[in-house]
Structure formats: structure tokens, C-alpha cells
Tab-separated table of C-alpha atoms in Angstrom:
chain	number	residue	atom	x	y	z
A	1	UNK	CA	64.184	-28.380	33.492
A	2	UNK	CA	63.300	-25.257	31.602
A	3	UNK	CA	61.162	-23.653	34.202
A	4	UNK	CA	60.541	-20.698	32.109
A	5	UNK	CA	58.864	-22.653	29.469
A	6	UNK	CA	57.006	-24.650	32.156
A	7	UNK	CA	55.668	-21.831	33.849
A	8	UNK	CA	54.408	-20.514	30.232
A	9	UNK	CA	53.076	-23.953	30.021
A	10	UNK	CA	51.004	-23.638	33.072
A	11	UNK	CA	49.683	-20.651	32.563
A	12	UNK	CA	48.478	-21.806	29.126
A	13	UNK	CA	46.763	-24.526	30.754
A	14	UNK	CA	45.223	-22.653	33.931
A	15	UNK	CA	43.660	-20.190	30.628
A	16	UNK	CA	42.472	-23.255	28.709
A	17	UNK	CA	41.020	-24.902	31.937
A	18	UNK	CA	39.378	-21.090	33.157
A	19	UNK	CA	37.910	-21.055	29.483
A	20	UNK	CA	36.462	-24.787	29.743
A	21	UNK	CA	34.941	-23.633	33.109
A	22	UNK	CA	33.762	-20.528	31.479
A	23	UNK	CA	32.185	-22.321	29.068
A	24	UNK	CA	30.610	-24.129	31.105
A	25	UNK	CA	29.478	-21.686	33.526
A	26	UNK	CA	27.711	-19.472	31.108
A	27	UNK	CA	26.081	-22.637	28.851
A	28	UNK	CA	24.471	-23.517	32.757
A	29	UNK	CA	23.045	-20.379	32.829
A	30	UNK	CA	21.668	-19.854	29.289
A	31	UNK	CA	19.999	-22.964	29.864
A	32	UNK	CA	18.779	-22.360	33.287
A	33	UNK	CA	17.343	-18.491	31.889
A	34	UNK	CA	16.222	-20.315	28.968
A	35	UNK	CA	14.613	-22.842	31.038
A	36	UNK	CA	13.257	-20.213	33.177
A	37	UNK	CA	11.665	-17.898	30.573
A	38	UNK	CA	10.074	-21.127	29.151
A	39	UNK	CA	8.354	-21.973	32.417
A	40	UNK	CA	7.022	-18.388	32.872
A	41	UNK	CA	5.768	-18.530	29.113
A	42	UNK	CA	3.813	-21.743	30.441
A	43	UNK	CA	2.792	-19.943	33.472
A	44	UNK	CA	1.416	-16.579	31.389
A	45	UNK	CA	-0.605	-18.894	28.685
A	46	UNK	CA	-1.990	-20.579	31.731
A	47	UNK	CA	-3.480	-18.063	33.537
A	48	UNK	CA	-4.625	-16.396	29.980
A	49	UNK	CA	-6.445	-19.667	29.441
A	50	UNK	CA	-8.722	-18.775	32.516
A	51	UNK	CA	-9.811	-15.795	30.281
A	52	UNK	CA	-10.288	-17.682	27.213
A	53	UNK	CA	-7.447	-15.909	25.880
A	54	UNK	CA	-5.407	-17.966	23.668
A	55	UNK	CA	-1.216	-17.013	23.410
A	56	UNK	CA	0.088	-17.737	19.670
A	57	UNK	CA	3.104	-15.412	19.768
A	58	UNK	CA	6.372	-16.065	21.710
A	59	UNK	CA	6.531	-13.540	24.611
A	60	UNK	CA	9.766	-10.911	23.606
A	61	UNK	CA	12.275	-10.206	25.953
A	62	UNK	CA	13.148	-6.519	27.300
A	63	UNK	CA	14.909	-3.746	24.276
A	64	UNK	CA	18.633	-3.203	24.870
A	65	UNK	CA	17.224	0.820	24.390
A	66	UNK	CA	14.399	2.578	24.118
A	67	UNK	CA	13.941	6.092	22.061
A	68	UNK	CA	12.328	9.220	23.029
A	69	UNK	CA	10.223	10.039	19.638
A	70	UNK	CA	7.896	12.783	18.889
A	71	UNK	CA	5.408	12.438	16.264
A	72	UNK	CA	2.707	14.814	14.598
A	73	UNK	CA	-0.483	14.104	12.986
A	74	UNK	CA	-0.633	13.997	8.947
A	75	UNK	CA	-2.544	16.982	8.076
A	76	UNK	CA	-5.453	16.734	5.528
A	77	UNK	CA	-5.909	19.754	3.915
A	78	UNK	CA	-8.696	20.276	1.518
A	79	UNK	CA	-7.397	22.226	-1.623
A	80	UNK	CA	-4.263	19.555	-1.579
A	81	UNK	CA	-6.469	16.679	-1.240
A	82	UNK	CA	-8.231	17.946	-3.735
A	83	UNK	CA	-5.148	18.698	-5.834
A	84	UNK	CA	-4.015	14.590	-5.292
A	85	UNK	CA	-7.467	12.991	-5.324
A	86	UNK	CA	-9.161	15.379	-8.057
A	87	UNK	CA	-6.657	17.289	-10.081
A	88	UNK	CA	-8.507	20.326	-8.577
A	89	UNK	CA	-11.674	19.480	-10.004
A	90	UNK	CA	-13.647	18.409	-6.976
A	91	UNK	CA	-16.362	20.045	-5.597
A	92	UNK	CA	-15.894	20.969	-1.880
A	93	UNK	CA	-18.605	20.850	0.831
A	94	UNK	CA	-18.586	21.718	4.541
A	95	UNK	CA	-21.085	18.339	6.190
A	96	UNK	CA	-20.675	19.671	9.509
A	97	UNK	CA	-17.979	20.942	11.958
A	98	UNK	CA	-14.768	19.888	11.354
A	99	UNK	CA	-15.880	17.849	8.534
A	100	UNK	CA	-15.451	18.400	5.084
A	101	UNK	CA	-16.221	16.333	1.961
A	102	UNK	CA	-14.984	17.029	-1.860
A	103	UNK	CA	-16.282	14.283	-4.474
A	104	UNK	CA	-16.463	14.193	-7.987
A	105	UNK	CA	-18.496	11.370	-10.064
A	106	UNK	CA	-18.194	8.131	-8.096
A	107	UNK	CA	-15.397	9.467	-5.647
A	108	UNK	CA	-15.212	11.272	-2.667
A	109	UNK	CA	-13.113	11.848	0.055
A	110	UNK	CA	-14.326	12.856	3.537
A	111	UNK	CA	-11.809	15.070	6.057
A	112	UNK	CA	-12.478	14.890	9.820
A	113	UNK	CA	-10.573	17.289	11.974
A	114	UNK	CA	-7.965	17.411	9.530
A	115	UNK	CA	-6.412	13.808	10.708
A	116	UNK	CA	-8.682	11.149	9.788
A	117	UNK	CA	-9.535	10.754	5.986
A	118	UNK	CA	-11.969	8.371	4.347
A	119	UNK	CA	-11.944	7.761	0.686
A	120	UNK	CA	-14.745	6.027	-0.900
A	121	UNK	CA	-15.622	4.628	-4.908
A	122	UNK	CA	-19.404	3.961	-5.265
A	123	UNK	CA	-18.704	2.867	-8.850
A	124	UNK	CA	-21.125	-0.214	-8.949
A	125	UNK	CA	-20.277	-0.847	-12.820
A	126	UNK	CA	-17.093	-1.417	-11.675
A	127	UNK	CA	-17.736	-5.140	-11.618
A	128	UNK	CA	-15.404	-7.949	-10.189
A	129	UNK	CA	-14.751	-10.802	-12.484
A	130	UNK	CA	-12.846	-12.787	-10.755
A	131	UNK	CA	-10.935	-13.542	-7.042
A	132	UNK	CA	-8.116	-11.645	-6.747
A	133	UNK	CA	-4.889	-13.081	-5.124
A	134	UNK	CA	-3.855	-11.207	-1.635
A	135	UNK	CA	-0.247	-9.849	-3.569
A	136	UNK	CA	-2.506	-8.245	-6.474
A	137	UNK	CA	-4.334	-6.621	-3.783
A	138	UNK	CA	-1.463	-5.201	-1.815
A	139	UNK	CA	-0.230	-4.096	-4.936
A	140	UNK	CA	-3.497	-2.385	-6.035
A	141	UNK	CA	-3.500	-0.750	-2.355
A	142	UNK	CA	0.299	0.734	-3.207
A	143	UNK	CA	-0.447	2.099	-6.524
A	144	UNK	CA	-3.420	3.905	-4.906
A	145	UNK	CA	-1.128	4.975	-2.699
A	146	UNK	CA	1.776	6.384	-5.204
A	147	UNK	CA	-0.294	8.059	-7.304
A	148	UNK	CA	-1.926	10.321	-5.081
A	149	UNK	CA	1.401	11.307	-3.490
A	150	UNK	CA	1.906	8.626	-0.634
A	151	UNK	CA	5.124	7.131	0.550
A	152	UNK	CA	4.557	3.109	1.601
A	153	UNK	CA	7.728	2.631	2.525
A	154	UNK	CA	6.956	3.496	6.254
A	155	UNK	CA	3.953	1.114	6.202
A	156	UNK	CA	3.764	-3.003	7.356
A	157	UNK	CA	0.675	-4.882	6.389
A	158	UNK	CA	-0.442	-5.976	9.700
A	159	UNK	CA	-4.019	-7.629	9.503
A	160	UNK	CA	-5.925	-8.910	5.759
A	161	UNK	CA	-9.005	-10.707	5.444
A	162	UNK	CA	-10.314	-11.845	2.842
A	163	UNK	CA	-13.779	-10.116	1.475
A	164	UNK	CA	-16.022	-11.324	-1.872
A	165	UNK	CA	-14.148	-10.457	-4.932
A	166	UNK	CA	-10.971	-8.817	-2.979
A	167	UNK	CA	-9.581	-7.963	0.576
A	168	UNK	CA	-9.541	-6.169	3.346
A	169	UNK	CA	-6.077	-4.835	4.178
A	170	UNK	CA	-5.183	-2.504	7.481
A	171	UNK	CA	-1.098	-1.622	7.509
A	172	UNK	CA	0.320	0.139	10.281
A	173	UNK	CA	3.483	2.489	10.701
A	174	UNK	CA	6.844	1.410	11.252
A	175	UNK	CA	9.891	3.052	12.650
A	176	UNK	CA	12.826	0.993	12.949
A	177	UNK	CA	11.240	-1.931	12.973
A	178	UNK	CA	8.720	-0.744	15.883
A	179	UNK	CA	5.416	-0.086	15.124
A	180	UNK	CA	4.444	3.586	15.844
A	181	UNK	CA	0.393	3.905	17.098
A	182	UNK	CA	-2.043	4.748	16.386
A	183	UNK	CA	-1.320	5.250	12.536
A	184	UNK	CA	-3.551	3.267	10.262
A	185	UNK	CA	-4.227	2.975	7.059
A	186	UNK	CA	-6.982	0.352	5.988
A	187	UNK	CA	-8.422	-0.230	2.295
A	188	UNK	CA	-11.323	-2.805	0.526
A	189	UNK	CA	-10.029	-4.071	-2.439
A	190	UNK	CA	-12.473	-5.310	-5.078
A	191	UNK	CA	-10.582	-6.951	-7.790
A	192	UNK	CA	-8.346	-4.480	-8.783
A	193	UNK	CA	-10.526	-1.309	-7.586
A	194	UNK	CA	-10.106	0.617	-3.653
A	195	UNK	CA	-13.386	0.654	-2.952
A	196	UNK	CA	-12.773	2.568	0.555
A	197	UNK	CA	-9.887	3.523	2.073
A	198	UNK	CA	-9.587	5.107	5.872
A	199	UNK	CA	-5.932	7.148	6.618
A	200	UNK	CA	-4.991	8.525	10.322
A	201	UNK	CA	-0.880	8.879	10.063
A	202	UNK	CA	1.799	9.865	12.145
A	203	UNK	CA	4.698	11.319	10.801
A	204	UNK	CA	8.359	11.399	12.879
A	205	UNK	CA	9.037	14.852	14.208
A	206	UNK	CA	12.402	13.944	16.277
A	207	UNK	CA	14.162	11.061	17.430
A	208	UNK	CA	16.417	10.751	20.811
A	209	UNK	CA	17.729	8.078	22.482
A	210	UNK	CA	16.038	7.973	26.012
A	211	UNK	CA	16.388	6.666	29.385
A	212	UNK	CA	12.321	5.424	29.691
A	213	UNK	CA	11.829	2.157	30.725
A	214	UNK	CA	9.153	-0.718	29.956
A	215	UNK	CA	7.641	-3.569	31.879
A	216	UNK	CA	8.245	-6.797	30.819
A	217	UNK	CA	6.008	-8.057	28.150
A	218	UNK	CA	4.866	-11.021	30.322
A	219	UNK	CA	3.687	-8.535	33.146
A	220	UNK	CA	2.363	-6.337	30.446
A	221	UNK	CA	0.354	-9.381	28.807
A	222	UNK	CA	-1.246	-10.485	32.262
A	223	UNK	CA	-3.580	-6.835	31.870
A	224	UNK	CA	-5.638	-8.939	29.576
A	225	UNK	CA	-6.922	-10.650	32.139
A	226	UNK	CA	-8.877	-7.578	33.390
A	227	UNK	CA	-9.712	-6.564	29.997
A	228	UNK	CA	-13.288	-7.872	29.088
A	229	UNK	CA	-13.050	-7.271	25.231
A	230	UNK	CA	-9.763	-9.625	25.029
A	231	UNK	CA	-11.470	-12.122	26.490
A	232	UNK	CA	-12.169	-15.251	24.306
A	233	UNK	CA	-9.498	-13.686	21.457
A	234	UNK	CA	-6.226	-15.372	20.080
A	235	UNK	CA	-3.117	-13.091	20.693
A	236	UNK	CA	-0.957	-13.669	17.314
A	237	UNK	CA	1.744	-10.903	18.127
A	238	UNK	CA	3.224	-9.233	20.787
A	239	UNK	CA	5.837	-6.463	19.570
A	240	UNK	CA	7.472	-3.256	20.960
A	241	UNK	CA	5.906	0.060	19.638
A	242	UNK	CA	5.896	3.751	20.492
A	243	UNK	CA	1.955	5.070	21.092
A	244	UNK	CA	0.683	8.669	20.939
A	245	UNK	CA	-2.034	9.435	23.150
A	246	UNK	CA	-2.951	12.668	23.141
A	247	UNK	CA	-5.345	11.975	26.814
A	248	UNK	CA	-1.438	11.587	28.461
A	249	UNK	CA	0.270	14.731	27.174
A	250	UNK	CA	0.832	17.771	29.289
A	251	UNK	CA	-0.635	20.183	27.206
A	252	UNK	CA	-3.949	17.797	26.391
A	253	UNK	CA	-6.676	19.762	25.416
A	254	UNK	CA	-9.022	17.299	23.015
A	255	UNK	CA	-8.455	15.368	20.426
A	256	UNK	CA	-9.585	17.698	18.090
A	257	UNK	CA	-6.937	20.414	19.328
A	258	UNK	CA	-4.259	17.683	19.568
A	259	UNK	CA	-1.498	17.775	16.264
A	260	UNK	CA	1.722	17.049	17.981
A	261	UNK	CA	3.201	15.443	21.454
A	262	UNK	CA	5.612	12.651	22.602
A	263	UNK	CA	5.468	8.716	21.559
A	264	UNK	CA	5.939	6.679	24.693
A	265	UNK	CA	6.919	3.127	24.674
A	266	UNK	CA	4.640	-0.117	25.242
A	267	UNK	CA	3.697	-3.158	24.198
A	268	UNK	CA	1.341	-3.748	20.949
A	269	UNK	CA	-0.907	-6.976	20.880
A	270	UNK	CA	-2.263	-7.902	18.086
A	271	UNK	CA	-5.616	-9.835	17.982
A	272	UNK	CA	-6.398	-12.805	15.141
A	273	UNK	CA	-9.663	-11.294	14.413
A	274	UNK	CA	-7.426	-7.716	13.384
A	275	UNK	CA	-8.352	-5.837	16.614
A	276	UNK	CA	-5.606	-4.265	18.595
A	277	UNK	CA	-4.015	-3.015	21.758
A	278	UNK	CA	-1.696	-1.239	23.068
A	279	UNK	CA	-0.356	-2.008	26.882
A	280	UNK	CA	2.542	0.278	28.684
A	281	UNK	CA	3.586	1.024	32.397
A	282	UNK	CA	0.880	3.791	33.089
């Protein structure tokens, strides 16, 4: 007998037999975490129930990393606005502190604090004709957006409803396929005419890969319970995102002050009715 090619043999065998067992081993225990994570879904809608809270998103499981991003307001600056919105030709008027508004005809645009900026179109000749179809308005809402200088490709239509004549859109910003809060941008669409349009943006200072950490999204989720204005709501998404809240930097001092700071990591929940919120460790 060849034992050479017998003890090849064999060892051949013991890997096919420790692969079969392998397998094996691992299938058991996808199944069983599978199995598990299903149960504890069951558990979380459960107890949401008691709440009125209805769960129509799958609960996601933990990132493989987290990033350490720092983010600065878009600044508003009048002559530039006025530059994009008005060719120049606007007339500019201080409403208050903080607060300035340039319009011309029909249009105006209102600053506040240099972050939050409200465009509005009083044209009422501006008649619609007929319903317009969601994709027209999304691409009405873009070419608003390109022509005054905007960049959409940062931007995911999160929430639309649907409004006589047109739509209500509100996108948020993406980074990486997280969302990046709170940057908004919201528009009424009446036929093929923004009628108002409401910007707060965040633009990406820096990027780092960190070593921050997140509670589970089913922990996270259970905060609802104490939360009186989720109560009676339908949850239809549940996603990672990176949230700027000025109240938690180190060097807070108001809002108003507030341009720049760090993007920490939580959980976004998303409400059928469009309303939002963000949950983290803190």
C-alpha cells in the first residue's frame, strides 16, 4: 500500500469533512443571529405599539466604521444672492437684526443670520393649468437650483407631498450615502413655477476616519417611547447620519454665532407625515 498517497488521501478528506462542518457551523449561526435579530425586531415594534408608534422600516444593523466629519454652514451673503437671484438688480432691505430681504417684482429672497434662506414668487398670474407629475416637479426644483448656482448632486429627496396644482418637496444632504443633518432644502412647486423655497446647508469641511461609536438602532429606536410628539406617527426609515448641533460643541455660543463644528454620528428617523429626528448616544 502506497501510504504516502493514503496519508494525502486522508488529509484531503479530514479538509473536506472540517469544511462540511464549517459549513455547517456558521449556516447554524447565521440562522440563529438571523433568527435572533428577527425576534428583537418583533420585540421593538411591540413595545412601539404601546405608543401608537407604528415600525415600517427594517431596523439596520451596526456600521463596520464610523467617520469623524466637520461641516460648516452655507453662507448667504447678500450682494451674491443678489448677484444669483437678481443679476444685481434687487433692491436690498435690512427687516430687522440679522435679517435681510432683497426682492424685485414678484420675487424676493429673505436672509436670516446668514444660514437660513427663504425664497418666495407671489406671481398670482402665474396660473396652473394642469396637475403636474412628481418627476416634472423634481425636475422644476433642479433647474431652480442650477441656474442660480446650486450643486444637487449632494441632495436626496427625502419627503414629497402632494399640494393643488404641484408638490411639496424637502431633500436632505448626503455624504456617502449617510445623510448629514440638519441640511434642508424644501420647495412648493406649482405646475412648473417654485413658488417658495427654504435652504439651511451644510457643506463638508474635513473627513477622518474615527474611532466613535453608536448604539444600536433598536436601543436607539426605543427613545420614542418617551418622546410625546412621535407618539401616534409611522416610522418609514431608520438610517445612519452625521448631525451638527451647535448646543453640543465646545465652543457653543448661540446659534446665531455658530458657522462651523464637528458632525457626530446617530440615528435619523424619518416620520410618514415628513417630520424628523435625529437619535444618538448623548
Amino acid at each position: 500500500m502506497d501510504w504516502s498517497k493514503a496519508k494525502t488521501i486522508l488529509i484531503v478528506a479530514l479538509l473536506f469533512a472540517n469544511a462540511i462542518l464549517g459549513y455547517f457551523v456558521i449556516t447554524d449561526s447565521m440562522e440563529s443571529n438571523a433568527s435572533g435579530k428577527a425576534a428583537a425586531d418583533i420585540q421593538v415594534e411591540e413595545l412601539l405599539q404601546r405608543r401608537d408608534i407604528t415600525l415600517q422600516s427594517e431596523l439596520p444593523g451596526a456600521p463596520e466604521s464610523l467617520m469623524s466629519i466637520t461641516v460648516e454652514f452655507e453662507r448667504n451673503e447678500p450682494y451674491d444672492i443678489n448677484s444669483r437671484y437678481f443679476d444685481g438688480k434687487g433692491i436690498r432691505e435690512l427687516k430687522g437684526e440679522e435679517i435681510e430681504e432683497i426682492y424685485r417684482g414678484y420675487e424676493s429672497v429673505t436672509i436670516k443670520n446668514g444660514k437660513l434662506l427663504i425664497y418666495e414668487n407671489r406671481d398670482r398670474m402665474a396660473l396652473v393649468t394642469k396637475a403636474v407629475e412628481l418627476e416634472a416637479a423634481e425636475n422644476t426644483a433642479k433647474e431652480f437650483l442650477q441656474e442660480r448656482g446650486y450643486s444637487s448632486a449632494d441632495m436626496k429627496l427625502t419627503y414629497h407631498q402632494e399640494e393643488k396644482g404641484g408638490y411639496r418637496l424637502e431633500y436632505s444632504k448626503i455624504l456617502e450615502n449617510s445623510y448629514v443633518e440638519v441640511g434642508n432644502t424644501s420647495f412648493l412647486i406649482a405646475g412648473d413655477t417654485v413658488k417658495r423655497m427654504e435652504r439651511t446647508w451644510l457643506n463638508t469641511v474635513e473627513i477622518q476616519q474615527s474611532d466613535l461609536s453608536l448604539i444600536p438602532a433598536e436601543k436607539a429606536i426605543l427613545e420614542l417611547l418617551s418622546i410625546e410628539q412621535a407618539h401616534g406617527k409611522t416610522v418609514t426609515d431608520i438610517s445612519l447620519c452625521y448631525y451638527f448641533d451647535p448646543e453640543k460643541q465646545n465652543n457653543y455660543d448661540g446659534y446665531q454665532q455658530a458657522t462651523q463644528g464637528n458632525a457626530v454620528p446617530g440615528w435619523r428617523i424619518q416620520f410618514e407625515d415628513g417630520t424628523k429626528l435625529v437619535l444618538d448616544s448623548e
